Amino acid sequence: DYLMKETAVSIKNVSKAFKLPTESTNSLKRLVINTVKGIKGYKEQQVLKDISFDVYKGDFFGVVGRNGSGKSTLLKIISQIYWPENGTVEIDGRLVSFIELGVGFNPELTGRENVYLNGAMLGFSEKEIDGMYEDIVSFAELSEFMNQKLKNYSSGMQVRLAFSVAIQAKSDILVLDEVLAVGDEAFQRKCNDYFMQARAEKKTIILVTHSMEAVRKYCNRAVMIDKGKVKVLGTPDEVANQYSLDNVVQAGAEVLDAAKNESDRQLSSVENVNVRLLSSEILTGENRTVDFEVSYDVMQDITTYLAFSLTDIDRSFWMYNDNSQEQMLKRTGHKTMRYRCELKGINSCKLALTVSVRDDAQRPLAFNRPDNSPVIIVSPDETLNSSRRDAASGVLTANGIWEVG
């Protein structure tokens, strides 16, 4: 299918490095001495390493990655702000970027003057900007402030104005960096309406975001950048699932801290608690089965049972929990139990599996270690229709029926 599509942006083997100074060289003498001794005075940080992918015309293309992964540098290369050391970037059409607050704007000029300044930098004539001006101001909702200097605007107002200029510019390719993180609820709704319209009209958009909900909702393709390299290039679900999985340990650190503290204080009556996930760590489609095995060693003659919880890492609450009190295990020795359940009706979420071994008085004796707490990514069911998928930000999958009164 993609063989028949026209390429809007082609990135081939792109690499980029920055030189970071390691010492101050403020004299000619020091510079000569360092040169003679072979001391560079800087270290090289490789930010992008052999990046290659294509964005096709009509794509709503997501770019994700943790802070420091290189995605912002990549966008600046696409926008021709930076040039790569190696590789090529080919762009077919007029490209407009919204990648950094303040770029192309002068704080000493008014909002109106900045619209004309930014429009001119994007290649538009004064007459063309005249034709777009009212639409820009209306979308940004800043009609009362256009004659004030930009330095008196809040950061949110500046972003609204810049974003409005960018989307009204009628470009062939629009590059956006984290625009969904700004503005009030009403402006967020406007952004959502614009993105849905742009997707329906097959406009070419490259969106950098940390929101996996946005990737799934708007994008038809996506890429994940990790440590300067392409880690995943594919469907929104494939990329979002991998991103969530890679970030879940950091995101869930607070949730797992309690288990770690209990584990550090565990009594010698129970040791070597180990949890082994038998089912997939990423649940997609209609597959919602969680299957795991717990083993541990009982060092004293006591009765034990298991309790566990599946904690939603982002929302910090138990999504599911159970225990084996009806199947108590007695005496010392190595113990093993297996558990299977179905998470039917649950939408997109990241779950941490925490297990405790308890005695017959319900006292916790030991926990699985935080580094042995499996993470389960529940992905929205791709068989859902577009309406159901748009509603997939809630905890439960929508199952109601609308009726016209």
CSV table of C-alpha atoms in Angstrom, one decimal:
chain,number,residue,atom,x,y,z
A,1,ASP,CA,0.0,0.0,0.0
A,2,TYR,CA,2.8,2.4,0.9
A,3,LEU,CA,4.6,1.7,-2.4
A,4,MET,CA,1.8,3.6,-4.1
A,5,LYS,CA,2.0,6.7,-1.8
A,6,GLU,CA,4.0,9.9,-2.4
A,7,THR,CA,6.7,10.8,0.1
A,8,ALA,CA,6.3,14.1,1.9
A,9,VAL,CA,9.5,13.8,4.2
A,10,SER,CA,12.2,11.3,3.5
A,11,ILE,CA,14.9,10.8,6.2
A,12,LYS,CA,17.9,8.6,5.3
A,13,ASN,CA,20.7,7.6,7.6
A,14,VAL,CA,20.6,10.9,9.6
A,15,SER,CA,23.2,11.4,12.4
A,16,LYS,CA,23.8,14.4,14.5
A,17,ALA,CA,26.3,15.1,17.3
A,18,PHE,CA,27.0,18.1,19.5
A,19,LYS,CA,30.4,19.2,21.0
A,20,LEU,CA,30.1,19.8,24.8
A,21,PRO,CA,33.0,21.8,26.3
A,22,THR,CA,34.7,20.1,29.2
A,23,GLU,CA,36.9,23.0,30.3
A,24,SER,CA,37.1,26.7,29.8
A,25,THR,CA,39.8,27.9,27.3
A,26,ASN,CA,39.9,31.7,27.7
A,27,SER,CA,43.4,32.4,26.6
A,28,LEU,CA,45.5,31.8,23.5
A,29,LYS,CA,48.3,30.3,25.6
A,30,ARG,CA,45.9,27.7,27.0
A,31,LEU,CA,44.5,26.9,23.6
A,32,VAL,CA,48.0,26.3,22.2
A,33,ILE,CA,49.0,24.1,25.1
A,34,ASN,CA,45.8,22.0,24.8
A,35,THR,CA,46.4,21.7,21.1
A,36,VAL,CA,50.0,20.5,21.5
A,37,LYS,CA,49.0,18.0,24.2
A,38,GLY,CA,46.1,16.8,22.1
A,39,ILE,CA,43.5,17.9,24.6
A,40,LYS,CA,40.3,18.6,22.8
A,41,GLY,CA,38.6,20.6,25.6
A,42,TYR,CA,35.2,19.1,24.7
A,43,LYS,CA,33.4,15.8,24.5
A,44,GLU,CA,31.2,14.7,21.6
A,45,GLN,CA,27.6,13.7,22.4
A,46,GLN,CA,26.0,11.6,19.7
A,47,VAL,CA,22.3,12.7,19.7
A,48,LEU,CA,21.0,10.9,16.6
A,49,LYS,CA,22.4,7.7,15.1
A,50,ASP,CA,21.6,6.6,11.6
A,51,ILE,CA,17.9,7.5,11.7
A,52,SER,CA,15.8,6.5,8.6
A,53,PHE,CA,12.1,6.6,7.9
A,54,ASP,CA,9.6,8.1,5.5
A,55,VAL,CA,6.5,10.3,6.1
A,56,TYR,CA,4.0,9.9,3.3
A,57,LYS,CA,1.6,12.6,2.0
A,58,GLY,CA,-1.6,12.4,4.0
A,59,ASP,CA,0.1,10.8,7.1
A,60,PHE,CA,-0.7,12.0,10.6
A,61,PHE,CA,2.7,10.8,11.9
A,62,GLY,CA,3.5,10.6,15.6
A,63,VAL,CA,7.0,10.9,17.0
A,64,VAL,CA,7.5,9.7,20.6
A,65,GLY,CA,10.5,9.2,22.9
A,66,ARG,CA,11.6,10.0,26.4
A,67,ASN,CA,13.2,13.3,27.2
A,68,GLY,CA,16.7,13.3,25.9
A,69,SER,CA,16.0,10.6,23.3
A,70,GLY,CA,16.8,13.0,20.4
A,71,LYS,CA,13.3,13.6,19.0
A,72,SER,CA,13.5,17.5,19.4
A,73,THR,CA,16.8,17.5,17.6
A,74,LEU,CA,15.3,15.4,14.8
A,75,LEU,CA,12.4,17.9,14.4
A,76,LYS,CA,14.8,20.8,14.1
A,77,ILE,CA,16.7,18.9,11.4
A,78,ILE,CA,13.4,18.2,9.6
A,79,SER,CA,12.6,21.9,10.0
A,80,GLN,CA,16.1,22.9,8.6
A,81,ILE,CA,17.1,24.6,11.8
A,82,TYR,CA,19.9,22.1,12.3
A,83,TRP,CA,21.9,20.3,9.6
A,84,PRO,CA,22.9,16.6,10.1
A,85,GLU,CA,26.5,15.5,10.1
A,86,ASN,CA,25.6,12.5,8.0
A,87,GLY,CA,22.5,11.5,6.0
A,88,THR,CA,19.9,13.4,4.1
A,89,VAL,CA,16.4,14.9,4.6
A,90,GLU,CA,14.2,15.5,1.6
A,91,ILE,CA,11.0,17.5,1.8
A,92,ASP,CA,8.4,17.7,-0.9
A,93,GLY,CA,6.3,20.8,-0.3
A,94,ARG,CA,6.1,23.9,2.0
A,95,LEU,CA,6.8,22.9,5.6
A,96,VAL,CA,5.7,25.0,8.7
A,97,SER,CA,7.1,24.2,12.1
A,98,PHE,CA,5.7,24.8,15.6
A,99,ILE,CA,8.5,23.3,17.7
A,100,GLU,CA,9.7,25.9,20.3
A,101,LEU,CA,8.0,28.8,22.1
A,102,GLY,CA,9.3,32.1,20.9
A,103,VAL,CA,10.9,31.1,17.6
A,104,GLY,CA,10.0,33.7,15.0
A,105,PHE,CA,8.4,36.1,17.5
A,106,ASN,CA,9.7,39.3,19.0
A,107,PRO,CA,8.7,40.1,22.6
A,108,GLU,CA,9.0,43.9,22.0
A,109,LEU,CA,6.4,43.8,19.2
A,110,THR,CA,2.6,43.6,19.5
A,111,GLY,CA,0.7,40.4,18.9
A,112,ARG,CA,-0.5,41.9,15.6
A,113,GLU,CA,3.0,42.9,14.5
A,114,ASN,CA,4.2,39.4,15.4
A,115,VAL,CA,1.6,37.7,13.2
A,116,TYR,CA,2.8,39.7,10.2
A,117,LEU,CA,6.5,39.1,11.2
A,118,ASN,CA,6.0,35.4,11.6
A,119,GLY,CA,3.9,35.2,8.4
A,120,ALA,CA,6.6,36.9,6.4
A,121,MET,CA,9.2,34.5,7.8
A,122,LEU,CA,7.0,31.6,6.6
A,123,GLY,CA,7.0,33.1,3.1
A,124,PHE,CA,3.6,34.8,3.0
A,125,SER,CA,3.0,38.3,1.4
A,126,GLU,CA,1.3,41.0,3.4
A,127,LYS,CA,-1.9,40.5,1.3
A,128,GLU,CA,-1.9,36.8,2.1
A,129,ILE,CA,-1.5,37.5,5.8
A,130,ASP,CA,-4.3,40.1,5.6
A,131,GLY,CA,-6.6,37.3,4.4
A,132,MET,CA,-5.6,35.0,7.3
A,133,TYR,CA,-5.4,37.5,10.1
A,134,GLU,CA,-9.0,37.3,11.4
A,135,ASP,CA,-8.9,33.5,11.4
A,136,ILE,CA,-5.7,33.5,13.3
A,137,VAL,CA,-7.0,35.9,16.0
A,138,SER,CA,-10.3,34.1,16.2
A,139,PHE,CA,-8.7,30.7,16.7
A,140,ALA,CA,-6.2,32.0,19.3
A,141,GLU,CA,-9.0,33.8,21.1
A,142,LEU,CA,-6.8,36.9,21.6
A,143,SER,CA,-8.7,39.7,19.9
A,144,GLU,CA,-8.5,41.9,23.0
A,145,PHE,CA,-4.8,41.5,23.3
A,146,MET,CA,-3.4,41.9,19.8
A,147,ASN,CA,-2.3,45.5,20.3
A,148,GLN,CA,-0.3,44.6,23.5
A,149,LYS,CA,3.4,43.7,23.4
A,150,LEU,CA,4.1,40.0,23.3
A,151,LYS,CA,6.3,40.2,26.4
A,152,ASN,CA,3.1,40.9,28.4
A,153,TYR,CA,1.5,37.7,27.2
A,154,SER,CA,1.4,34.6,29.3
A,155,SER,CA,3.3,31.6,27.9
A,156,GLY,CA,-0.1,30.0,27.2
A,157,MET,CA,-1.2,33.0,25.2
A,158,GLN,CA,2.0,33.0,23.2
A,159,VAL,CA,1.6,29.3,22.4
A,160,ARG,CA,-2.0,29.8,21.3
A,161,LEU,CA,-1.0,32.7,19.0
A,162,ALA,CA,2.0,30.7,17.5
A,163,PHE,CA,-0.1,27.6,17.0
A,164,SER,CA,-2.9,29.6,15.4
A,165,VAL,CA,-0.4,31.1,12.9
A,166,ALA,CA,1.1,27.7,12.1
A,167,ILE,CA,-2.2,26.0,11.3
A,168,GLN,CA,-3.6,28.9,9.3
A,169,ALA,CA,-0.5,29.0,7.2
A,170,LYS,CA,-2.0,26.5,4.7
A,171,SER,CA,1.3,24.6,4.5
A,172,ASP,CA,1.8,21.2,2.8
A,173,ILE,CA,3.5,19.7,5.9
A,174,LEU,CA,2.9,20.9,9.5
A,175,VAL,CA,5.3,19.9,12.3
A,176,LEU,CA,4.1,20.3,15.9
A,177,ASP,CA,5.9,19.7,19.1
A,178,GLU,CA,3.8,19.1,22.3
A,179,VAL,CA,1.1,21.6,21.4
A,180,LEU,CA,-1.5,19.4,23.3
A,181,ALA,CA,0.2,20.2,26.6
A,182,VAL,CA,-0.8,23.9,26.6
A,183,GLY,CA,-4.0,26.0,26.8
A,184,ASP,CA,-7.2,25.7,28.8
A,185,GLU,CA,-10.0,23.2,28.2
A,186,ALA,CA,-11.7,25.2,25.5
A,187,PHE,CA,-8.4,25.6,23.6
A,188,GLN,CA,-7.7,21.9,24.0
A,189,ARG,CA,-11.1,21.2,22.4
A,190,LYS,CA,-10.2,23.5,19.5
A,191,CYS,CA,-6.9,21.6,19.0
A,192,ASN,CA,-8.8,18.3,19.1
A,193,ASP,CA,-11.3,19.5,16.5
A,194,TYR,CA,-8.5,20.8,14.2
A,195,PHE,CA,-6.6,17.5,14.5
A,196,MET,CA,-9.7,15.4,13.7
A,197,GLN,CA,-10.5,17.6,10.7
A,198,ALA,CA,-6.9,17.5,9.5
A,199,ARG,CA,-6.9,13.7,9.8
A,200,ALA,CA,-10.2,13.4,7.9
A,201,GLU,CA,-8.8,15.8,5.1
A,202,LYS,CA,-5.5,13.7,4.9
A,203,LYS,CA,-3.3,16.7,5.8
A,204,THR,CA,0.3,15.8,6.4
A,205,ILE,CA,1.2,16.4,10.0
A,206,ILE,CA,4.2,15.3,12.2
A,207,LEU,CA,3.3,15.4,15.8
A,208,VAL,CA,5.8,15.0,18.7
A,209,THR,CA,4.0,14.1,21.9
A,210,HIS,CA,4.3,12.3,25.2
A,211,SER,CA,0.6,11.5,25.1
A,212,MET,CA,0.0,7.9,24.0
A,213,GLU,CA,-3.7,8.7,23.9
A,214,ALA,CA,-3.0,11.4,21.3
A,215,VAL,CA,-0.9,9.0,19.2
A,216,ARG,CA,-3.7,6.4,19.2
A,217,LYS,CA,-6.4,8.9,18.5
A,218,TYR,CA,-4.9,11.0,15.8
A,219,CYS,CA,-2.0,9.2,14.1
A,220,ASN,CA,-2.1,6.5,11.4
A,221,ARG,CA,1.7,5.8,11.7
A,222,ALA,CA,4.3,6.5,14.4
A,223,VAL,CA,8.0,6.1,15.3
A,224,MET,CA,9.7,5.8,18.7
A,225,ILE,CA,13.1,7.3,19.1
A,226,ASP,CA,15.3,5.8,21.9
A,227,LYS,CA,18.8,6.9,22.7
A,228,GLY,CA,19.1,8.5,19.3
A,229,LYS,CA,17.9,5.5,17.3
A,230,VAL,CA,14.7,4.3,15.8
A,231,LYS,CA,13.4,1.6,18.2
A,232,VAL,CA,9.9,1.0,16.7
A,233,LEU,CA,8.4,2.2,13.4
A,234,GLY,CA,4.8,1.0,12.8
A,235,THR,CA,1.2,1.4,13.8
A,236,PRO,CA,0.2,3.8,16.7
A,237,ASP,CA,-0.7,0.8,18.9
A,238,GLU,CA,2.7,-0.8,18.4
A,239,VAL,CA,4.6,2.4,19.1
A,240,ALA,CA,2.4,3.4,22.1
A,241,ASN,CA,2.7,0.0,23.7
A,242,GLN,CA,6.5,-0.1,23.5
A,243,TYR,CA,6.8,3.5,24.8
A,244,SER,CA,4.5,2.7,27.7
A,245,LEU,CA,6.4,-0.5,28.5
A,246,ASP,CA,9.8,1.2,28.4
A,247,ASN,CA,8.7,4.1,30.6
A,248,VAL,CA,6.6,2.2,33.1
A,249,VAL,CA,9.3,1.5,35.7
A,250,GLN,CA,10.0,5.2,36.1
A,251,ALA,CA,6.3,6.2,35.9
A,252,GLY,CA,5.4,3.5,38.5
A,253,ALA,CA,8.3,4.1,40.9
A,254,GLU,CA,6.1,5.7,43.6
A,255,VAL,CA,3.6,2.8,43.3
A,256,LEU,CA,6.3,0.2,43.7
A,257,ASP,CA,8.2,2.0,46.6
A,258,ALA,CA,5.8,0.6,49.2
A,259,ALA,CA,6.5,-2.9,48.0
A,260,LYS,CA,10.2,-2.3,48.0
A,261,ASN,CA,10.2,-1.0,51.6
A,262,GLU,CA,8.2,-4.0,52.8
A,263,SER,CA,10.5,-6.3,50.9
A,264,ASP,CA,13.6,-4.7,52.6
A,265,ARG,CA,12.0,-5.4,56.0
A,266,GLN,CA,10.9,-8.9,55.2
A,267,LEU,CA,11.2,-11.6,57.9
A,268,SER,CA,13.4,-14.7,57.4
A,269,SER,CA,10.3,-16.9,57.6
A,270,VAL,CA,9.8,-16.5,53.8
A,271,GLU,CA,12.5,-15.9,51.2
A,272,ASN,CA,13.1,-15.9,47.5
A,273,VAL,CA,9.7,-14.7,46.4
A,274,ASN,CA,9.6,-14.8,42.6
A,275,VAL,CA,6.9,-13.9,40.1
A,276,ARG,CA,7.0,-15.2,36.5
A,277,LEU,CA,4.6,-13.8,34.0
A,278,LEU,CA,3.3,-16.6,31.7
A,279,SER,CA,1.0,-14.5,29.5
A,280,SER,CA,2.0,-11.7,27.2
A,281,GLU,CA,3.2,-8.4,28.7
A,282,ILE,CA,1.2,-6.5,26.1
A,283,LEU,CA,-2.5,-7.4,25.9
A,284,THR,CA,-4.0,-6.5,22.5
A,285,GLY,CA,-7.3,-7.1,20.7
A,286,GLU,CA,-9.7,-9.4,22.5
A,287,ASN,CA,-6.8,-11.0,24.4
A,288,ARG,CA,-7.2,-9.9,28.1
A,289,THR,CA,-5.8,-13.0,29.8
A,290,VAL,CA,-3.3,-12.5,32.7
A,291,ASP,CA,-1.5,-15.7,33.7
A,292,PHE,CA,1.4,-15.8,36.2
A,293,GLU,CA,3.2,-18.1,38.6
A,294,VAL,CA,4.6,-17.3,42.1
A,295,SER,CA,7.2,-19.4,43.9
A,296,TYR,CA,8.7,-18.8,47.3
A,297,ASP,CA,10.5,-20.7,50.1
A,298,VAL,CA,9.0,-21.1,53.6
A,299,MET,CA,11.7,-21.3,56.2
A,300,GLN,CA,9.5,-21.9,59.3
A,301,ASP,CA,6.6,-24.2,60.1
A,302,ILE,CA,3.8,-21.8,59.3
A,303,THR,CA,0.7,-21.5,57.1
A,304,THR,CA,0.9,-19.2,54.2
A,305,TYR,CA,-1.2,-17.8,51.3
A,306,LEU,CA,-0.8,-15.3,48.5
A,307,ALA,CA,-2.4,-11.9,47.8
A,308,PHE,CA,-1.7,-9.8,44.8
A,309,SER,CA,-2.8,-6.5,43.1
A,310,LEU,CA,-2.7,-5.1,39.6
A,311,THR,CA,-2.1,-1.4,40.1
A,312,ASP,CA,-2.8,1.2,37.5
A,313,ILE,CA,0.5,3.0,37.4
A,314,ASP,CA,-0.8,6.3,35.9
A,315,ARG,CA,-3.9,6.5,38.1
A,316,SER,CA,-2.3,4.9,41.2
A,317,PHE,CA,-5.2,2.7,42.3
A,318,TRP,CA,-5.9,-1.0,42.3
A,319,MET,CA,-7.5,-2.2,39.1
A,320,TYR,CA,-7.7,-5.8,40.2
A,321,ASN,CA,-6.8,-7.9,43.3
A,322,ASP,CA,-7.3,-11.4,44.7
A,323,ASN,CA,-5.9,-13.8,47.2
A,324,SER,CA,-5.6,-17.6,47.8
A,325,GLN,CA,-6.9,-17.7,51.4
A,326,GLU,CA,-9.1,-20.7,50.4
A,327,GLN,CA,-6.0,-22.6,49.5
A,328,MET,CA,-3.7,-22.2,52.4
A,329,LEU,CA,-0.2,-23.9,52.1
A,330,LYS,CA,1.3,-25.5,55.3
A,331,ARG,CA,4.7,-26.3,56.6
A,332,THR,CA,8.2,-25.4,55.4
A,333,GLY,CA,9.5,-25.9,51.8
A,334,HIS,CA,9.4,-24.6,48.3
A,335,LYS,CA,5.9,-23.4,47.3
A,336,THR,CA,4.5,-22.7,43.8
A,337,MET,CA,1.1,-21.3,42.8
A,338,ARG,CA,-0.3,-20.3,39.4
A,339,TYR,CA,-3.1,-17.7,38.8
A,340,ARG,CA,-5.2,-16.9,35.7
A,341,CYS,CA,-7.8,-14.2,35.2
A,342,GLU,CA,-9.5,-12.1,32.5
A,343,LEU,CA,-9.4,-8.3,32.3
A,344,LYS,CA,-12.4,-8.0,30.1
A,345,GLY,CA,-13.9,-4.5,29.6
A,346,ILE,CA,-10.7,-2.6,30.6
A,347,ASN,CA,-9.3,0.1,28.4
A,348,SER,CA,-5.8,1.3,27.8
A,349,CYS,CA,-3.7,1.2,31.0
A,350,LYS,CA,-0.3,0.2,32.5
A,351,LEU,CA,-0.5,-2.3,35.3
A,352,ALA,CA,2.1,-3.3,37.9
A,353,LEU,CA,1.8,-6.8,39.4
A,354,THR,CA,2.7,-6.8,43.2
A,355,VAL,CA,2.5,-10.1,45.2
A,356,SER,CA,2.7,-10.6,48.9
A,357,VAL,CA,3.1,-13.8,51.0
A,358,ARG,CA,0.9,-13.7,54.1
A,359,ASP,CA,0.4,-15.9,57.2
A,360,ASP,CA,-2.9,-17.2,58.5
A,361,ALA,CA,-3.3,-14.0,60.5
A,362,GLN,CA,-3.2,-12.0,57.3
A,363,ARG,CA,0.2,-10.4,58.2
A,364,PRO,CA,2.5,-9.8,55.2
A,365,LEU,CA,5.7,-11.8,55.4
A,366,ALA,CA,7.3,-10.9,52.1
A,367,PHE,CA,6.8,-9.1,48.9
A,368,ASN,CA,8.2,-9.6,45.4
A,369,ARG,CA,11.0,-7.2,44.7
A,370,PRO,CA,10.3,-4.1,42.6
A,371,ASP,CA,12.6,-5.4,39.9
A,372,ASN,CA,10.5,-8.6,39.9
A,373,SER,CA,7.1,-6.8,39.5
A,374,PRO,CA,5.9,-7.6,36.0
A,375,VAL,CA,4.4,-4.8,34.0
A,376,ILE,CA,1.3,-5.5,31.9
A,377,ILE,CA,0.3,-3.1,29.1
A,378,VAL,CA,-3.4,-3.2,28.2
A,379,SER,CA,-3.9,-1.8,24.7
A,380,PRO,CA,-7.3,-0.6,23.4
A,381,ASP,CA,-9.1,-3.3,21.3
A,382,GLU,CA,-8.2,-2.5,17.7
A,383,THR,CA,-11.4,-4.2,16.6
A,384,LEU,CA,-13.4,-1.3,18.1
A,385,ASN,CA,-15.0,1.2,15.8
A,386,SER,CA,-13.7,4.7,15.7
A,387,SER,CA,-16.3,6.0,18.2
A,388,ARG,CA,-15.4,3.4,20.7
A,389,ARG,CA,-11.7,4.0,20.3
A,390,ASP,CA,-12.2,7.7,20.8
A,391,ALA,CA,-13.9,6.9,24.1
A,392,ALA,CA,-11.0,4.6,25.1
A,393,SER,CA,-9.4,7.1,27.6
A,394,GLY,CA,-11.7,5.9,30.4
A,395,VAL,CA,-11.0,2.9,32.6
A,396,LEU,CA,-13.8,0.7,31.2
A,397,THR,CA,-14.5,0.0,27.5
A,398,ALA,CA,-17.7,1.8,26.4
A,399,ASN,CA,-20.6,-0.7,26.0
A,400,GLY,CA,-23.7,1.4,26.2
A,401,ILE,CA,-26.3,2.0,23.5
A,402,TRP,CA,-27.5,5.4,22.3
A,403,GLU,CA,-31.2,5.9,21.6
A,404,VAL,CA,-32.8,8.9,20.0
A,405,GLY,CA,-35.6,10.2,22.2
